[in-house]
GROMACS .gro file of C-alpha atoms in nm:
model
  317
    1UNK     CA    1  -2.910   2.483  -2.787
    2UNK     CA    2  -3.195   2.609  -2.999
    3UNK     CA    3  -3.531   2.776  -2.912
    4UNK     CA    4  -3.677   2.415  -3.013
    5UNK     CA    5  -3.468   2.201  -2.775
    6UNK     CA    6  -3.534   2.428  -2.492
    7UNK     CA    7  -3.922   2.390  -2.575
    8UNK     CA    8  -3.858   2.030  -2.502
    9UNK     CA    9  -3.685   1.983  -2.271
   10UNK     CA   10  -3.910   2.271  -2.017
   11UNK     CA   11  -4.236   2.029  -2.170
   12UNK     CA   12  -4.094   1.722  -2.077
   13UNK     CA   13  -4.148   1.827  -1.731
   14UNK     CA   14  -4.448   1.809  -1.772
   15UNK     CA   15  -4.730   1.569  -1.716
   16UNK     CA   16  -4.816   1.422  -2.022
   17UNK     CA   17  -5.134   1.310  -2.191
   18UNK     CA   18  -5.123   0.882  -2.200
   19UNK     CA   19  -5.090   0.696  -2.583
   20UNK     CA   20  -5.313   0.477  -2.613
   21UNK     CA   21  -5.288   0.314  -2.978
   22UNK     CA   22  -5.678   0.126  -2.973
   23UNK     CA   23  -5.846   0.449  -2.863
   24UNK     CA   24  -5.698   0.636  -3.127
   25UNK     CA   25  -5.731   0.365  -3.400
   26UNK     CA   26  -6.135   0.340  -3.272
   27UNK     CA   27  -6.123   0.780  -3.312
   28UNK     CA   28  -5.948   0.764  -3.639
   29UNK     CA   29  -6.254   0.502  -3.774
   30UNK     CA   30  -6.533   0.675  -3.611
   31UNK     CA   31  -6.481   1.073  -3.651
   32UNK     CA   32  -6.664   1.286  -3.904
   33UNK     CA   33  -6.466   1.499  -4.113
   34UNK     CA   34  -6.328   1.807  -3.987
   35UNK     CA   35  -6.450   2.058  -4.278
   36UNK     CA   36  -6.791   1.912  -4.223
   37UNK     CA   37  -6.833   2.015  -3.866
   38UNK     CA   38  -6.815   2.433  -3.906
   39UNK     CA   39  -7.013   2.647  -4.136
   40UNK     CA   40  -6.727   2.868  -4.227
   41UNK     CA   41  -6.567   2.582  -4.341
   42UNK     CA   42  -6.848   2.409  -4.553
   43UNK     CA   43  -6.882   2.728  -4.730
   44UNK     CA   44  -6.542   2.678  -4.913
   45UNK     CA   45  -6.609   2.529  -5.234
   46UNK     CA   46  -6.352   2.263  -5.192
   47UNK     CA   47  -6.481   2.133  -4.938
   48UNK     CA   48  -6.827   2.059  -5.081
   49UNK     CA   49  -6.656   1.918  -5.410
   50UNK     CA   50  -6.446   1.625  -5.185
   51UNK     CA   51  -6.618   1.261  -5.152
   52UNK     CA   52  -6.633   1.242  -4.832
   53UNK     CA   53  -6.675   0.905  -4.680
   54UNK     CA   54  -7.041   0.760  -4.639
   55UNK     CA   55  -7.178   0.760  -4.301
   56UNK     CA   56  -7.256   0.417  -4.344
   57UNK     CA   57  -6.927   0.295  -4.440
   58UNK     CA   58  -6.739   0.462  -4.098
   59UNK     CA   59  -7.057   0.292  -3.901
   60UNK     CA   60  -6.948  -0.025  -4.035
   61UNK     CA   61  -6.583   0.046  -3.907
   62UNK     CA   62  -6.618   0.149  -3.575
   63UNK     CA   63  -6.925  -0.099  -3.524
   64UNK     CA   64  -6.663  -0.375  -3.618
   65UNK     CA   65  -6.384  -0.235  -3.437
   66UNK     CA   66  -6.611  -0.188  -3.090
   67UNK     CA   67  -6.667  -0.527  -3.075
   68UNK     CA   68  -6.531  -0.647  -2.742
   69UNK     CA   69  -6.375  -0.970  -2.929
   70UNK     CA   70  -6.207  -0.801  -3.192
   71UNK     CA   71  -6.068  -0.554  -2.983
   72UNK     CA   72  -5.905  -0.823  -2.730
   73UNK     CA   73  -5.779  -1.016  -3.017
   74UNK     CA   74  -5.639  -0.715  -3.219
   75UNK     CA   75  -5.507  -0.449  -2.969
   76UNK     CA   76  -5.218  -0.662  -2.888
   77UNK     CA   77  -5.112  -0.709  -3.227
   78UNK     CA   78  -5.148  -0.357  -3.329
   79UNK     CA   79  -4.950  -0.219  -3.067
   80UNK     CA   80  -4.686  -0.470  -3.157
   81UNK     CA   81  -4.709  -0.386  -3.560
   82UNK     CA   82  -4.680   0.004  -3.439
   83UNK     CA   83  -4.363  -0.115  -3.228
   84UNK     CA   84  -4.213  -0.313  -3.492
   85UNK     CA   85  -4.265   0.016  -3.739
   86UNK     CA   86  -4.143   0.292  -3.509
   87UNK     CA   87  -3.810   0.036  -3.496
   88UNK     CA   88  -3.776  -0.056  -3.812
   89UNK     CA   89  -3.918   0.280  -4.002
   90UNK     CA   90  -3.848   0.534  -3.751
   91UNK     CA   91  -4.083   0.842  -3.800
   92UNK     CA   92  -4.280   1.103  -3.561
   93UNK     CA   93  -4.517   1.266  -3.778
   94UNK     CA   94  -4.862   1.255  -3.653
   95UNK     CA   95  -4.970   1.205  -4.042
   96UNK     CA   96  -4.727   0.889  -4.083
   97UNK     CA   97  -4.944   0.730  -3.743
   98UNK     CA   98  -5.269   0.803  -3.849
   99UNK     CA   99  -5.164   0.647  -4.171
  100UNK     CA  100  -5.072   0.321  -3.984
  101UNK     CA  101  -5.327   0.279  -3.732
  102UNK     CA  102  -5.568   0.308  -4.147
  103UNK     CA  103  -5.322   0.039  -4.249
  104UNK     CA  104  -5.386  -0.186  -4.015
  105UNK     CA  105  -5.772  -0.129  -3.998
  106UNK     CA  106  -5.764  -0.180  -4.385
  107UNK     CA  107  -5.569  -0.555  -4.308
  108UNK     CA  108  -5.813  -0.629  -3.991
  109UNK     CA  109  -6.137  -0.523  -4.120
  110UNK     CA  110  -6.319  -0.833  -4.335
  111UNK     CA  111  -6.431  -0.557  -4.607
  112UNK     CA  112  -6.136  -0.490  -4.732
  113UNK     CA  113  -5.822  -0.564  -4.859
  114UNK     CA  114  -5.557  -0.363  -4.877
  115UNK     CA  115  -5.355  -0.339  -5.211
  116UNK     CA  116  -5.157  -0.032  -5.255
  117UNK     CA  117  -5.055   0.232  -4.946
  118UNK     CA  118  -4.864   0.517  -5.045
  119UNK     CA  119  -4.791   0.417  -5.428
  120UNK     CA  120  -4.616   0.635  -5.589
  121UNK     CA  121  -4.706   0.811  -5.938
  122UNK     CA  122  -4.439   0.866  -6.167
  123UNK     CA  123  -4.358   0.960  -6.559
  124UNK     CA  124  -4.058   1.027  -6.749
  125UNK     CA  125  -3.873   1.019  -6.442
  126UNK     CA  126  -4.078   1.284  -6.274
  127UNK     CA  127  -4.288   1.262  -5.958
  128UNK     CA  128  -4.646   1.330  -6.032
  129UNK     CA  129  -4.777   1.208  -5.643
  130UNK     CA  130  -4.896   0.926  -5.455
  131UNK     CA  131  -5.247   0.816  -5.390
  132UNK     CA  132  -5.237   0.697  -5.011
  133UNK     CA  133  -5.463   0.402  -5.039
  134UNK     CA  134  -5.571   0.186  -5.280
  135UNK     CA  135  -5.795  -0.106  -5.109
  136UNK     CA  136  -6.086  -0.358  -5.236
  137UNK     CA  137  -6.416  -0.294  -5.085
  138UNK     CA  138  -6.508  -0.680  -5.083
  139UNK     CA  139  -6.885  -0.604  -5.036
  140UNK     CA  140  -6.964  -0.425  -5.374
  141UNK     CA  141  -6.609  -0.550  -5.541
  142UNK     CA  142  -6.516  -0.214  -5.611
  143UNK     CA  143  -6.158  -0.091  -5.615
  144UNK     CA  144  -6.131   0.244  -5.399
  145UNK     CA  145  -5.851   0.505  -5.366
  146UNK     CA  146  -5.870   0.654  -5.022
  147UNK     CA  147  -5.713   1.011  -4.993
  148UNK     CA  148  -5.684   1.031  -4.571
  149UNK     CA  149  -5.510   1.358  -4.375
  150UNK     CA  150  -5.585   1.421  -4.001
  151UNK     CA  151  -5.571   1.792  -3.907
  152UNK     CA  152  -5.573   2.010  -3.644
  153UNK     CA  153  -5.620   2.380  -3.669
  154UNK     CA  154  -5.674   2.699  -3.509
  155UNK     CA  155  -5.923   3.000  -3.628
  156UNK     CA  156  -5.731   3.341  -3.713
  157UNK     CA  157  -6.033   3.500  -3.897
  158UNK     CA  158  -6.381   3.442  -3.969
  159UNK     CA  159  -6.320   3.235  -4.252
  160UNK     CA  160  -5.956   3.142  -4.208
  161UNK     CA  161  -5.777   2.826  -4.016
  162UNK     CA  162  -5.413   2.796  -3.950
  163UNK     CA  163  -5.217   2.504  -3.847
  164UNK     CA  164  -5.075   2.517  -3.489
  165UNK     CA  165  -4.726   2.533  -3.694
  166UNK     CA  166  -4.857   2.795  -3.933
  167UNK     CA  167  -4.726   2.590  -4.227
  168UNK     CA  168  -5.066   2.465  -4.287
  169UNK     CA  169  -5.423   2.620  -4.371
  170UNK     CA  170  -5.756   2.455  -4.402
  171UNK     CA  171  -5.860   2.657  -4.718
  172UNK     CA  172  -5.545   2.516  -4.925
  173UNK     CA  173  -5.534   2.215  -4.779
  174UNK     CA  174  -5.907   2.130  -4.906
  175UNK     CA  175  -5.838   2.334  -5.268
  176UNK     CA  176  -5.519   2.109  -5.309
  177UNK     CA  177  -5.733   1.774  -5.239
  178UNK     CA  178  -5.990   1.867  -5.474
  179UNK     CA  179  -5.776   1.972  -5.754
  180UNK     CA  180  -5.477   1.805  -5.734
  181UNK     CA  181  -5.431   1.490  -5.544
  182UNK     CA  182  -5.797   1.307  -5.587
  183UNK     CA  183  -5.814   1.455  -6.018
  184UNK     CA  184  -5.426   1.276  -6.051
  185UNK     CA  185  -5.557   0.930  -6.147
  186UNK     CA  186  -5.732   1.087  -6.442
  187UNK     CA  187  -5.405   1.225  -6.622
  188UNK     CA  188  -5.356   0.979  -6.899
  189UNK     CA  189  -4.992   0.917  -6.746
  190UNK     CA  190  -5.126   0.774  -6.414
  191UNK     CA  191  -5.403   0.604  -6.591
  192UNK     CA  192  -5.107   0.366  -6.820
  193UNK     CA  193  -4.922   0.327  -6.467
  194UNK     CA  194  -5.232   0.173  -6.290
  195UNK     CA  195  -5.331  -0.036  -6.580
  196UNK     CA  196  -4.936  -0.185  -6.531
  197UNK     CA  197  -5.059  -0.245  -6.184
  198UNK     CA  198  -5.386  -0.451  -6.290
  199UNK     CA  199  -5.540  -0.159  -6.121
  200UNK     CA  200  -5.887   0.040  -6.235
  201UNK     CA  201  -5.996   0.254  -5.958
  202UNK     CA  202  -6.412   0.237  -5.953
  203UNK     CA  203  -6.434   0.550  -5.697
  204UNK     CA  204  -6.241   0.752  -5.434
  205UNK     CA  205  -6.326   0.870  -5.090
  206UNK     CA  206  -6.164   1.173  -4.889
  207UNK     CA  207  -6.100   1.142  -4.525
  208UNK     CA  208  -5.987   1.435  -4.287
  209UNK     CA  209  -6.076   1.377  -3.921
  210UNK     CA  210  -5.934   1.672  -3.682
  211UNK     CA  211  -6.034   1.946  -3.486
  212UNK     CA  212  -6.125   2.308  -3.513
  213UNK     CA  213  -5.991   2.539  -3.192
  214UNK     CA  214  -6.159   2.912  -3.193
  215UNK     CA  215  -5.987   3.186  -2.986
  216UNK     CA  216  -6.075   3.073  -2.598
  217UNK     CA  217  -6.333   3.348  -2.440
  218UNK     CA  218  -6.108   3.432  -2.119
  219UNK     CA  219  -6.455   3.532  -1.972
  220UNK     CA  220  -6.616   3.203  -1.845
  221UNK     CA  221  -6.464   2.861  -1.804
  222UNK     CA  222  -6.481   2.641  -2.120
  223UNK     CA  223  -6.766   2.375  -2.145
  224UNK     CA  224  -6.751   2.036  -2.155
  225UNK     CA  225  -6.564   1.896  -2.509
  226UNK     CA  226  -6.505   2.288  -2.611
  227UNK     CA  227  -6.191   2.344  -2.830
  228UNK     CA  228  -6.000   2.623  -2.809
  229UNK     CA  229  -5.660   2.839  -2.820
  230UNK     CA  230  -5.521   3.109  -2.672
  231UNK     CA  231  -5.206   3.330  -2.571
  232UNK     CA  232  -4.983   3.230  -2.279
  233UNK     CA  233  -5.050   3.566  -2.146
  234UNK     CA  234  -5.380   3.547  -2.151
  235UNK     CA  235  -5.400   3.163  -2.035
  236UNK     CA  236  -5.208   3.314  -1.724
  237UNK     CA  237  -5.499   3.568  -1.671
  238UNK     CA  238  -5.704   3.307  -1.732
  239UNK     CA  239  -5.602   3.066  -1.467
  240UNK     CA  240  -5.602   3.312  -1.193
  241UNK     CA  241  -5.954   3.427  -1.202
  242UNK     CA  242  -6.120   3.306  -0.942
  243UNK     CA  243  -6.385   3.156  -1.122
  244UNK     CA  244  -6.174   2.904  -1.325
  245UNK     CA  245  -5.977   2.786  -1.011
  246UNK     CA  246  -6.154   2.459  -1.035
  247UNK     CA  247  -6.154   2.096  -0.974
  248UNK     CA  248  -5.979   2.126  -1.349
  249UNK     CA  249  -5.630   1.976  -1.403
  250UNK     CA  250  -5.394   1.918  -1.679
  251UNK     CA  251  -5.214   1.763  -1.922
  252UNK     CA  252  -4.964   1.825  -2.174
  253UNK     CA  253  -5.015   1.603  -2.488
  254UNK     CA  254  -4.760   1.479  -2.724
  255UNK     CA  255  -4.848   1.444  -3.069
  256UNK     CA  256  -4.986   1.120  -3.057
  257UNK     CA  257  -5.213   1.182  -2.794
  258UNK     CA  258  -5.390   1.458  -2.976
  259UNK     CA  259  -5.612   1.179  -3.120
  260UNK     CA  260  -5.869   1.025  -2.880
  261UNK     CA  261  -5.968   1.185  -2.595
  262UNK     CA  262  -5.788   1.118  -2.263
  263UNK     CA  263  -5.950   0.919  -2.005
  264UNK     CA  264  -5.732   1.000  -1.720
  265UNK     CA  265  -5.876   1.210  -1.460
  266UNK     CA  266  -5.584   1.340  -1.270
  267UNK     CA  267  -5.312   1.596  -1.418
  268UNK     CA  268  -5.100   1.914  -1.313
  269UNK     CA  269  -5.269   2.219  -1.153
  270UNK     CA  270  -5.262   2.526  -1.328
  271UNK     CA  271  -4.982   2.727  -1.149
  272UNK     CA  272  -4.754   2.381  -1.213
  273UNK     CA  273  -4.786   2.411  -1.569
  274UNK     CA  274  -4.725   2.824  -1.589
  275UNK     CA  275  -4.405   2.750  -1.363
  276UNK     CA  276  -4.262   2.525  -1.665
  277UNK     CA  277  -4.360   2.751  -1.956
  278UNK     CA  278  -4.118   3.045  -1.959
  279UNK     CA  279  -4.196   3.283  -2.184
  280UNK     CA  280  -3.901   3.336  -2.341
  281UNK     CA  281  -3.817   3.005  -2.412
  282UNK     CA  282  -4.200   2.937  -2.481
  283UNK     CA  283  -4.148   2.974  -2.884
  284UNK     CA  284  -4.430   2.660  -3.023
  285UNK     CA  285  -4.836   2.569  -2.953
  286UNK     CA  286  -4.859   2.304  -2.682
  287UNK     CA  287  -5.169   2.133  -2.701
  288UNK     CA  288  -5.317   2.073  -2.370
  289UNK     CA  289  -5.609   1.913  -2.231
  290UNK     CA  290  -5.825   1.984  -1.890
  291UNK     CA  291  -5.935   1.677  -1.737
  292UNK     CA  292  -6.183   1.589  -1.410
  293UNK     CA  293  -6.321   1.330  -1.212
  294UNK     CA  294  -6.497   1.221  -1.527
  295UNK     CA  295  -6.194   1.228  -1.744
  296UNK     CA  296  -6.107   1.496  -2.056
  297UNK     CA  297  -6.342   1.783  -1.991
  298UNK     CA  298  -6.173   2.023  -2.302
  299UNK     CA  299  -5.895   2.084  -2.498
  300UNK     CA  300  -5.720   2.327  -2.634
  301UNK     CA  301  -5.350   2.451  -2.718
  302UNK     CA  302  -5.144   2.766  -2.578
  303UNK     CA  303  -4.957   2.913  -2.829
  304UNK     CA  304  -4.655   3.226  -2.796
  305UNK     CA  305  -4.796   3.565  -2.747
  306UNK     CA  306  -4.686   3.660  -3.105
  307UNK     CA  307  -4.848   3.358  -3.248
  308UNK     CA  308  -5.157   3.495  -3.374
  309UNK     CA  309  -4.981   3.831  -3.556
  310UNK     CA  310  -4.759   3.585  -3.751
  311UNK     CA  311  -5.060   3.331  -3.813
  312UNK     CA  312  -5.268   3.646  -3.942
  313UNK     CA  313  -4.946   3.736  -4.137
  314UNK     CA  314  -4.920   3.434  -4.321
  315UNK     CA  315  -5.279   3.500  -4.437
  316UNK     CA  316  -5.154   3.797  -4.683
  317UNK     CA  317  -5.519   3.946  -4.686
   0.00000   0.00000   0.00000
């Protein structure tokens, strides 16, 4: 049995976080971009080179989808296309459901109309990429190419954010957006393959909803929507000062649940969640959330006490 499988099975003890498929499509449509909510990150050059969706144009979204009409109408049938997808495309990557709960807001919205998703570029038999969405904006008849990622990451240095999995960094994430994936459609070879598609794309938008955790300051209890990570040692320490034995509880959260915020308001104590993660079978981030009578209070993940020496060695700086 690997390190993995143990991980799993000890979390699926747990109490989890609840799935709930509107609430994340309504977060998906209505958060800002990630690299535009921390200074060290809007210093990167990539990230001020990206067109980043309008304002405007993820008001109209989530004004549309908060409608009480459209949502009674609609949640039923987009928990049922999700169903039908999960059977009949099986696939648990948190970037493959964000993708689909865009799919079916591109189909649903009366804006757009949804042409391409995930068409892939090719010449001379090699793969060039894939642009993720290719829609109609109805209301200025303009054909769009949406680039879309949602990302979660923790902060390692000043300037530097590593994914939970440390197979991912902000800096290169935004570098490889800017210069690769959104510049493809200009290569002369992609250019002949959209024409064969009838397509001419007018402009392109970058998407990249997430969150940003900083180290947790062990010190004082975390504030109310403050995201954060931290050691499992020091989340032990944590938990048995005095001052954050609170009215807090928790909740483990499965992938799909890192999305919207969780309105439930009861969870696991503190000491029930240390009893399940072992440390030596404790070997990936679990991303957890505090909730209270008023529902998620924080969020955050615990990671394995050698987590942040490999995340800083993956840095090479």
């Amino acid at each position: 049995m690997t390190q993995e499988t143990i991980q799993k099975a000890m979390i699926s003890s747990l109490k989890s976080g609840q799935v709930d498929n509107w609430d994340n499509l309504m977060w998906s449509v209505g958060s800002s971009d990630t690299p535009t909510s921390e200074d060290s990150v809007t210093a990167f050059s990539a990230a001020n080179q990206l067109p980043w969706l309008l304002p405007t144009r993820r008001t109209s979204l989530l004004e549309y989808f908060s409608c009480p009409k459209v949502k009674d109408a609609l949640s039923p049938e987009l928990d049922n296309y999700l169903h039908e997808l999960s059977l009949n495309k099986p696939n648990n990557r948190l970037g493959t459901y964000f993708e689909r709960l865009w799919s079916f807001a591109f189909d649903k919205h009366p804006d757009y109309q949804l042409l391409y998703q995930n068409l892939p570029l090719r010449s001379g038999g090699k793969t060039l990429g894939e642009l993720d969405f290719v829609v109609q904006h109805l209301p200025s008849n303009q054909c769009e190419h949406w680039e879309i990622a949602v990302k979660f990451y923790l902060q390692v240095t000043d300037i530097h954010w590593v994914g939970p999995g440390i197979k991912d960094r902000l800096d290169i994430k935004l570098a490889r957006m800017a210069d690769h994936q959104l510049p493809l459609i200009e290569m002369p070879a992609v250019q002949s393959m959209l024409k064969k598609h009838g397509l001419e794309i007018d402009r392109q938008w970058a998407l990249m909803p997430g969150r940003l955790f900083k180290p947790l300051d062990t010190f004082r209890r975390p504030s109310s929507h403050d995201l954060w990570w931290v050691s499992l040692s020091e989340f032990r320490s944590f938990s048995l000062s005095q001052a954050n034995r609170s009215a807090l509880e928790w909740l483990a959260l499965p992938k799909q649940a890192w999305l919207a915020p969780q309105s439930s308001t009861t969870g696991m104590t503190a000491d029930q969640l240390l009893e399940a993660l072992l440390p030596e079978s404790f070997t990936h981030p679990l991303c957890i959330a505090a909730v209270d009578k008023n529902g998620e209070a924080c969020r955050g993940f615990i990671v394995p006490d050698n987590w942040y020496q490999r995340a800083k060695s993956s840095l090479s700086i």
